Short mmCIF file of C-alpha atoms in Angstrom, two decimals:
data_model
loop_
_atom_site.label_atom_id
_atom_site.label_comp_id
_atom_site.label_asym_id
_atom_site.label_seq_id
_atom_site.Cartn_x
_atom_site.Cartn_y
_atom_site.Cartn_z
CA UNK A 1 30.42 76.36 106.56
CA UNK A 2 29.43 75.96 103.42
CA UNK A 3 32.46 76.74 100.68
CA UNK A 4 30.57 78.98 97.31
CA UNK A 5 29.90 81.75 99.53
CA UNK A 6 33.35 81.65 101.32
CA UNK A 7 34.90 81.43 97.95
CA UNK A 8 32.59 84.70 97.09
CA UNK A 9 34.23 86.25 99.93
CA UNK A 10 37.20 86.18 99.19
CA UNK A 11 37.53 87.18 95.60
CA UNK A 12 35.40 90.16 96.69
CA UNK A 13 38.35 90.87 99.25
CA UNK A 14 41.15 90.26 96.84
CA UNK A 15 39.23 92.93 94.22
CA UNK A 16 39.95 95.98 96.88
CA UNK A 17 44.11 95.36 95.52
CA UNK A 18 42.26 96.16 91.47
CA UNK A 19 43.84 92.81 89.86
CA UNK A 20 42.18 92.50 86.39
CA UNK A 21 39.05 90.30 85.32
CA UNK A 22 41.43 87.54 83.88
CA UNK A 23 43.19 87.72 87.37
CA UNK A 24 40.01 87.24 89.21
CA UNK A 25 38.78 84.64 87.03
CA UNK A 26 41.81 82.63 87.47
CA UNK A 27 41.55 82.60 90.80
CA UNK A 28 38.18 81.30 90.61
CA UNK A 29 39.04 78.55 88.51
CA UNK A 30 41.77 77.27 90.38
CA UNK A 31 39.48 77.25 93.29
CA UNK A 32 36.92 75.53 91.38
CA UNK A 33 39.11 73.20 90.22
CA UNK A 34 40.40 71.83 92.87
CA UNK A 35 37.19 71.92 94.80
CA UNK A 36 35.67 69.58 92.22
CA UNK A 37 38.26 66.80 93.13
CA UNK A 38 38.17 67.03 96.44
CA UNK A 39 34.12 66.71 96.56
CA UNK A 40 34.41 63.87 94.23
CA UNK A 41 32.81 65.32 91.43
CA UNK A 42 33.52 65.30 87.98
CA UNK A 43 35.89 67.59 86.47
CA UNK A 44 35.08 66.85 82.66
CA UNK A 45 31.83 68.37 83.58
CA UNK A 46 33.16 71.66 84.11
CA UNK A 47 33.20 74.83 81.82
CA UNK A 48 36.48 76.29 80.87
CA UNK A 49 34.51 79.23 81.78
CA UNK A 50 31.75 81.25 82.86
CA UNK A 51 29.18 80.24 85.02
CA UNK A 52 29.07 76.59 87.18
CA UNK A 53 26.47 74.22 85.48
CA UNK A 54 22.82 73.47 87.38
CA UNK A 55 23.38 71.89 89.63
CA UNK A 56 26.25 73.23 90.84
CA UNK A 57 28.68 70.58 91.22
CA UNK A 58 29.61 72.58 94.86
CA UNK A 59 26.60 72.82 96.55
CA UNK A 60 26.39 71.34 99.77
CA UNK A 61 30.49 70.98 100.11
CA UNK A 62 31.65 72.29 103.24
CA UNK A 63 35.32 73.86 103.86
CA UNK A 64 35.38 71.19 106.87
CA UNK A 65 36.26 68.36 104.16
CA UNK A 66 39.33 70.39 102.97
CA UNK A 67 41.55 68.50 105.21
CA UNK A 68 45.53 68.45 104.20
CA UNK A 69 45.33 64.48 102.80
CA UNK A 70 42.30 65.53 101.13
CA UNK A 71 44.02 68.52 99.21
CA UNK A 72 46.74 66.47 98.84
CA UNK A 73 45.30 63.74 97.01
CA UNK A 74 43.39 66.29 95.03
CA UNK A 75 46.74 68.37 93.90
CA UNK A 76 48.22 64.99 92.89
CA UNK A 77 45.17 64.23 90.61
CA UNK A 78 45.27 68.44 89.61
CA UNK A 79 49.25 68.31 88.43
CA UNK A 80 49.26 65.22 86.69
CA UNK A 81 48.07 67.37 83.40
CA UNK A 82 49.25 70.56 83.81
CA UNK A 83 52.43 72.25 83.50
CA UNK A 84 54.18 73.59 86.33
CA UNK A 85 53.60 76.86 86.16
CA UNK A 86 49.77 76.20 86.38
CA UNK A 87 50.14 74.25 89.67
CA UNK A 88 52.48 76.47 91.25
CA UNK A 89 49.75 79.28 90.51
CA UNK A 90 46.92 77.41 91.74
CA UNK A 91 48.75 76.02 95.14
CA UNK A 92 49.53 79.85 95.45
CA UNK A 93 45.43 81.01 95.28
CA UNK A 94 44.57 78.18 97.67
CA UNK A 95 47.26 79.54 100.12
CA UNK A 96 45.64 82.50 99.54
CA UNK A 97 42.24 81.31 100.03
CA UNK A 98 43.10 79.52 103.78
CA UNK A 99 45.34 82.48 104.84
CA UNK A 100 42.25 84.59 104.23
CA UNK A 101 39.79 82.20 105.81
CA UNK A 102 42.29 82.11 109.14
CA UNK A 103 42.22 85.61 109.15
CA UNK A 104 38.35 85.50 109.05
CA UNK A 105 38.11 83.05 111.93
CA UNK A 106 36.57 80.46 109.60
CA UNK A 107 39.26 77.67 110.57
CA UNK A 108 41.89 76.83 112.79
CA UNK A 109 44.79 76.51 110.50
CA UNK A 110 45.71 76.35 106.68
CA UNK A 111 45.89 72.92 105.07
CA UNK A 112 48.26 74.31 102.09
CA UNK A 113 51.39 73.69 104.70
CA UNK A 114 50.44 69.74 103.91
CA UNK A 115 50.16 69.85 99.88
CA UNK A 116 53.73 70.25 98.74
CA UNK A 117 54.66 73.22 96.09
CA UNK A 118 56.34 72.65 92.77
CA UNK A 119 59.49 74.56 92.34
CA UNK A 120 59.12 78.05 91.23
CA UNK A 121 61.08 78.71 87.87
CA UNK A 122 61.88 81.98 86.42
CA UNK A 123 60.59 81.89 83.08
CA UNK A 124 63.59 82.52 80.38
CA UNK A 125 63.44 85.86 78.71
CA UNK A 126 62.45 86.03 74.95
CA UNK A 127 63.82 89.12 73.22
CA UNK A 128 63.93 89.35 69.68
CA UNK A 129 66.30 87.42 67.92
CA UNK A 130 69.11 89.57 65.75
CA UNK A 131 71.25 91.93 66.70
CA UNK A 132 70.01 94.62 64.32
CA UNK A 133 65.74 93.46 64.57
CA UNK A 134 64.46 96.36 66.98
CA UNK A 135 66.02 98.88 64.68
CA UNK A 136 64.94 97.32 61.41
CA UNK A 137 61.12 97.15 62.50
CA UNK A 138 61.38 100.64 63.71
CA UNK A 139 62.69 101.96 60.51
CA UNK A 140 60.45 99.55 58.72
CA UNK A 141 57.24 100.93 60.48
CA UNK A 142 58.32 104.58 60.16
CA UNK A 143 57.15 104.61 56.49
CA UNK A 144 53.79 104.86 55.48
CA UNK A 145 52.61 101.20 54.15
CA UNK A 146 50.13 101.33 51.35
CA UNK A 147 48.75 98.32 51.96
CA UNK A 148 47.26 99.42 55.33
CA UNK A 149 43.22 100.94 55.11
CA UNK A 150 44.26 103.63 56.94
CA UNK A 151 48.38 104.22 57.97
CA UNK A 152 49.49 105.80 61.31
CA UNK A 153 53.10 105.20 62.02
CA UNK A 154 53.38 107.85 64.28
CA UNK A 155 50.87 105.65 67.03
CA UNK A 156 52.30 102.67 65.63
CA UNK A 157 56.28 104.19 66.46
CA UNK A 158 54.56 105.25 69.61
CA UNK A 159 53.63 102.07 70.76
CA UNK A 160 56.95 100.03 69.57
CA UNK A 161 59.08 103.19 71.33
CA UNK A 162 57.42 102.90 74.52
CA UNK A 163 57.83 99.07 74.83
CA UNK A 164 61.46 99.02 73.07
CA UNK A 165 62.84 102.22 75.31
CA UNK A 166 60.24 101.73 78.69
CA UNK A 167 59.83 98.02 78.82
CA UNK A 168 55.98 98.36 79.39
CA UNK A 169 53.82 95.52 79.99
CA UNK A 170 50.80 94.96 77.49
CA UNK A 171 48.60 96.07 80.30
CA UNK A 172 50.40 99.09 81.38
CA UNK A 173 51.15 100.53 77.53
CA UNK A 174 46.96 100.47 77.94
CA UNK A 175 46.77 101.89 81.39
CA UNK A 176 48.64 105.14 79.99
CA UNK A 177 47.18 108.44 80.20
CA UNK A 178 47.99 111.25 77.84
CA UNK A 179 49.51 112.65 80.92
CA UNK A 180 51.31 109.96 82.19
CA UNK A 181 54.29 111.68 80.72
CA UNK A 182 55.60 114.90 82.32
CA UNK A 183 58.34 116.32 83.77
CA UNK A 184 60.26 119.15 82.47
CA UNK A 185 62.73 118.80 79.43
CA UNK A 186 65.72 116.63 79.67
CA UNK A 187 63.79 115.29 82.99
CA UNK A 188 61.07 113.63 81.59
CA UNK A 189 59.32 110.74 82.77
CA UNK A 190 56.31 108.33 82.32
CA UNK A 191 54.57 107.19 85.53
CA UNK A 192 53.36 103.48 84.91
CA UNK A 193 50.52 101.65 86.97
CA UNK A 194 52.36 98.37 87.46
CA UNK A 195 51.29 95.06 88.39
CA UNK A 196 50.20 94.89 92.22
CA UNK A 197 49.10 98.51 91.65
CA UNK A 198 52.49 99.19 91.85
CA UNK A 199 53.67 102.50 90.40
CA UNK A 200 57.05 103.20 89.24
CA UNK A 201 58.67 106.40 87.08
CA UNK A 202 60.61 105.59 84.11
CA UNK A 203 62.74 108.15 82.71
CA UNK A 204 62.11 109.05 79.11
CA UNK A 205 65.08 110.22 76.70
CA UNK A 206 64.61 113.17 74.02
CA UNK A 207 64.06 110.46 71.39
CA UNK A 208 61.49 108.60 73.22
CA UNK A 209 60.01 111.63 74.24
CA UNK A 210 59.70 113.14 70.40
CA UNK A 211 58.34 110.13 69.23
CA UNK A 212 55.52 110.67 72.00
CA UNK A 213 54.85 114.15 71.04
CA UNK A 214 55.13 113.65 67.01
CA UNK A 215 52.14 110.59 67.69
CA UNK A 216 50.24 113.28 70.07
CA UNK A 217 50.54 115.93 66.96
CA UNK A 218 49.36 113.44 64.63
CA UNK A 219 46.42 112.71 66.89
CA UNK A 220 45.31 116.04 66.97
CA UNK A 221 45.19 116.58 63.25
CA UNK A 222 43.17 113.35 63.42
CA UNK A 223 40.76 114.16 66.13
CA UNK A 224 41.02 117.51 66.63
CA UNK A 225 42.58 119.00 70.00
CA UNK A 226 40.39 118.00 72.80
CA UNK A 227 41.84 114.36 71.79
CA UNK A 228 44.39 114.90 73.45
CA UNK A 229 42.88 116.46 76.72
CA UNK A 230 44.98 115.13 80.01
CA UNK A 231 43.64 111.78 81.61
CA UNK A 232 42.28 110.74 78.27
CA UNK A 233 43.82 107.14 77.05
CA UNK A 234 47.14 107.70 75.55
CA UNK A 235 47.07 104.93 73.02
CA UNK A 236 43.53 105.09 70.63
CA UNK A 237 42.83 102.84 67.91
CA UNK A 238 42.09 104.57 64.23
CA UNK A 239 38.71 105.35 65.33
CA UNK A 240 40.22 107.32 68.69
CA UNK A 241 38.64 105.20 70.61
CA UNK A 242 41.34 103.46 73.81
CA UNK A 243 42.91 101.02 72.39
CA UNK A 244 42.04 97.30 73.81
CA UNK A 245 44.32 94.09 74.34
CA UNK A 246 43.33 92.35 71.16
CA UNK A 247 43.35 96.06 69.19
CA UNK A 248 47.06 96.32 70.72
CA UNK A 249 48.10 93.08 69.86
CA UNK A 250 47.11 92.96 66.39
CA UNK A 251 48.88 95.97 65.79
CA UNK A 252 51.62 94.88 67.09
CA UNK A 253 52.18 91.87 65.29
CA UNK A 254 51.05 93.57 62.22
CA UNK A 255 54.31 95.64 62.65
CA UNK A 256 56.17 92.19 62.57
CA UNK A 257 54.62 91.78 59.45
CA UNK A 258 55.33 94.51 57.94
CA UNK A 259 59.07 94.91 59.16
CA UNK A 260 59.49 91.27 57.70
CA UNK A 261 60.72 89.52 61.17
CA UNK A 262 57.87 87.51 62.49
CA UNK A 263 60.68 85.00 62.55
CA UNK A 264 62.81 86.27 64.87
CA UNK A 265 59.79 86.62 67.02
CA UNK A 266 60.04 84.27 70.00
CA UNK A 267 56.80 81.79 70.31
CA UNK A 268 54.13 83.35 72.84
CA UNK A 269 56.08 86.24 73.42
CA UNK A 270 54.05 89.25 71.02
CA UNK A 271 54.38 92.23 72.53
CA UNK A 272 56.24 90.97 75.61
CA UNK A 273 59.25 89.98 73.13
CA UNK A 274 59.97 94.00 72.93
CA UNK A 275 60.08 94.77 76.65
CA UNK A 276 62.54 91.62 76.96
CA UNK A 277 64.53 93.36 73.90
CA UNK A 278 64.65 96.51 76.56
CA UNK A 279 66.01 94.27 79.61
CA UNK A 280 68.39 92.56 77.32
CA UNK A 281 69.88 94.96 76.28
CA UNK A 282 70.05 97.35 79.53
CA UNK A 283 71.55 93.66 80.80
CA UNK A 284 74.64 93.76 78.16
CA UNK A 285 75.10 97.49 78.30
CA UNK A 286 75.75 96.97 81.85
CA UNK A 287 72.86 97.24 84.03
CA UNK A 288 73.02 95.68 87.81
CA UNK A 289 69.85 93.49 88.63
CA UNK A 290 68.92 96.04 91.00
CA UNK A 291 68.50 98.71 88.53
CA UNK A 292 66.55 96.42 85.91
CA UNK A 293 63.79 95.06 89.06
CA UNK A 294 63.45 99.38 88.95
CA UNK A 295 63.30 99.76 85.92
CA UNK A 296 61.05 96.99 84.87
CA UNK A 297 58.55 96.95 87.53
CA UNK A 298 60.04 92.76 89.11
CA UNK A 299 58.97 92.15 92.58
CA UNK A 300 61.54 89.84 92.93
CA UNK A 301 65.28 90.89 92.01
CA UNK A 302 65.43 86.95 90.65
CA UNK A 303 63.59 87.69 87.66
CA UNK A 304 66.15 90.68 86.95
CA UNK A 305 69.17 88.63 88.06
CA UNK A 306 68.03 86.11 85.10
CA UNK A 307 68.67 88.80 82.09
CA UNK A 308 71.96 89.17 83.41
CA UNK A 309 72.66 85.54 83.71
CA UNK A 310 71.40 84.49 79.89
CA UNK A 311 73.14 87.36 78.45
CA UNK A 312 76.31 86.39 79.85
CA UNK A 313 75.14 82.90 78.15
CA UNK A 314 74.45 84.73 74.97
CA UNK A 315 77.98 86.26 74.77
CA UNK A 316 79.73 82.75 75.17
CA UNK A 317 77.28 81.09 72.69
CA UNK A 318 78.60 84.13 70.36
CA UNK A 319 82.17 83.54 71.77
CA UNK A 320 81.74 79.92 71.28
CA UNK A 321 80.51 80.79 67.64
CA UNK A 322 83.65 82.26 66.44
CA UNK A 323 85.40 80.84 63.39
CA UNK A 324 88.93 81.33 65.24
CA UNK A 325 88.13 79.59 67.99
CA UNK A 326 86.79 76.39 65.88
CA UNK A 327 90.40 76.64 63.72
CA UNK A 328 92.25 76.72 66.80
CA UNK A 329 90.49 73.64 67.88
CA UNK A 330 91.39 72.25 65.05
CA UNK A 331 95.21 72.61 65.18
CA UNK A 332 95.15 71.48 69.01
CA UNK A 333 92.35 68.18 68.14
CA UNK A 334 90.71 69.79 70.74
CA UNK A 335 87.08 67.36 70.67
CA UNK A 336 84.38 69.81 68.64
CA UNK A 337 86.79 72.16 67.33
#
């Protein structure tokens, strides 16, 4: 059978679980990608994305010529520049791909079990460095800044609260409804559409829950009251319109900048460095793993486990840091002291 429409197929079955457009286009490129070197075709000829080139480079290839050496080979020629995060996630849609097709009847069996997979690492966390930084760009962004066209540090507290004190993804802070946080008070929660359509409560403190309610006020004086209308988007940008990834993540690190600690902002981490700050710290105040996988949405209590395992690392660097320690070395000529 010819592969494009098979390929069609089954992103069209993988949309029913509601991944997002950057998910589904993923997929497709790893498909693609892949595809290319096992047709023989050029891969420098590719897009990094939209639409395949005329003619398409996969017409006329078959899923009969997917064959375990051929995969193989192409893999090898796939991983040689890419990290190994990138393979792992491609081997993982092409797994995908032939468990769906032996589902469908289409073939017998699923190559994937002859391509071998690169070992799966649990990226490091990436809080934000300084013991004292989440509470200095709080206080920082709680005062009006003059040099902003228009100021709003009530959204702006909203948004740094909910990651700091909820842990939210990027994606879920936009999936938020002005609703999404109820419950009666001292038992308030905010329901979060997770990855995997997952959906998990998180319990909100007074503070946390203030903070919500003092950006909500602000709103309406903004926008008037039907603003603020339940199943609207909780987080709007200065025109009330929902906020958007880029909108989010510019205001975001504009809060770094204005706080004075893009510094102690780990590389590539953005917004994600303030829900790490919340798992850190739930870590040393004596969280299990268990608890943080709730709390933080993990499908896997491995990712959890890690927060526990690098703060323990962080309080022997510290331990390891003390001036004592390196005098006591020094009276015993014990080697670095």
């Amino acid at each position: 059978m010819p592969l494009l429409p098979l390929i069609a197929d089954f992103l069209a079955s993988r949309a029913t679980r509601k991944p997002s457009p950057h998910t589904l286009a993923a997929y497709r490129r790893d498909l693609v990608a892949v595809a290319v070197l096992v047709a023989g075709r050029d891969p420098a000829a590719l897009p990094r994305s939209g639409p395949l080139p005329a003619p398409d480079p996969l017409a006329g290839v078959c899923v009969d010529a997917f064959t375990g050496r051929a995969l193989r080979a192409a893999f090898a020629r796939f991983a040689a520049p890419r990290a190994a995060a990138s393979v792992q996630r491609a081997w993982s849609t092409w797994n995908s791909f032939f468990t769906f097709l032996v589902g469908e009847g289409v073939v017998a069996g699923n190559p994937m079990l002859a391509v071998a997979r690169p070992a799966s690492q649990v990226p490091l966390p990436k809080p934000l460095r300084g013991e004292q930084t989440p509470e200095r760009l709080l206080a920082a962004v709680a005062v009006p800044d003059g040099r902003q066209r228009d100021p709003w540090p009530e959204r702006d507290l909203a948004v740094l609260g909910l990651a700091l004190c909820a842990g939210l993804r990027l994606a879920e802070l936009l999936a938020l409804r002005t609703g999404s946080v109820s419950g009666r008070p001292g038992e308030r929660r905010v329901e979060v559409a997770g990855k995997g359509g997952r959906v998990r409560m998180i319990p909100v403190e007074p503070e946390l829950d203030a903070l919500v309610e003092a950006y909500l006020d602000s709103r309406r004086r903004r926008f008037g009251a039907r603003s603020v209308e339940v199943g609207g988007a909780l987080l709007v940008d200065r025109w009330g319109a929902p906020l958007r990834r880029g909108g989010l993540q510019y205001l975001v690190e504009s809060c770094y900048r204005r706080a004075g600690v893009t510094d102690r902002v780990p590389r590539g981490a953005r917004l994600h460095a303030l829900r790490h700050t919340f798992a850190t710290r739930l870590a040393e105040d004596g969280a299990s793993a268990s608890e943080i996988m709730r709390l933080l949405g993990h499908a896997s209590l491995a990712s959890s486990q890690n927060y526990i395992e690098v703060t323990a690392g962080q309080q022997r660097a510290a331990i390891r840091a003390n001036r004592t320690n390196r005098v006591l070395g020094t009276l015993l000529g014990v080697p670095g002291g």
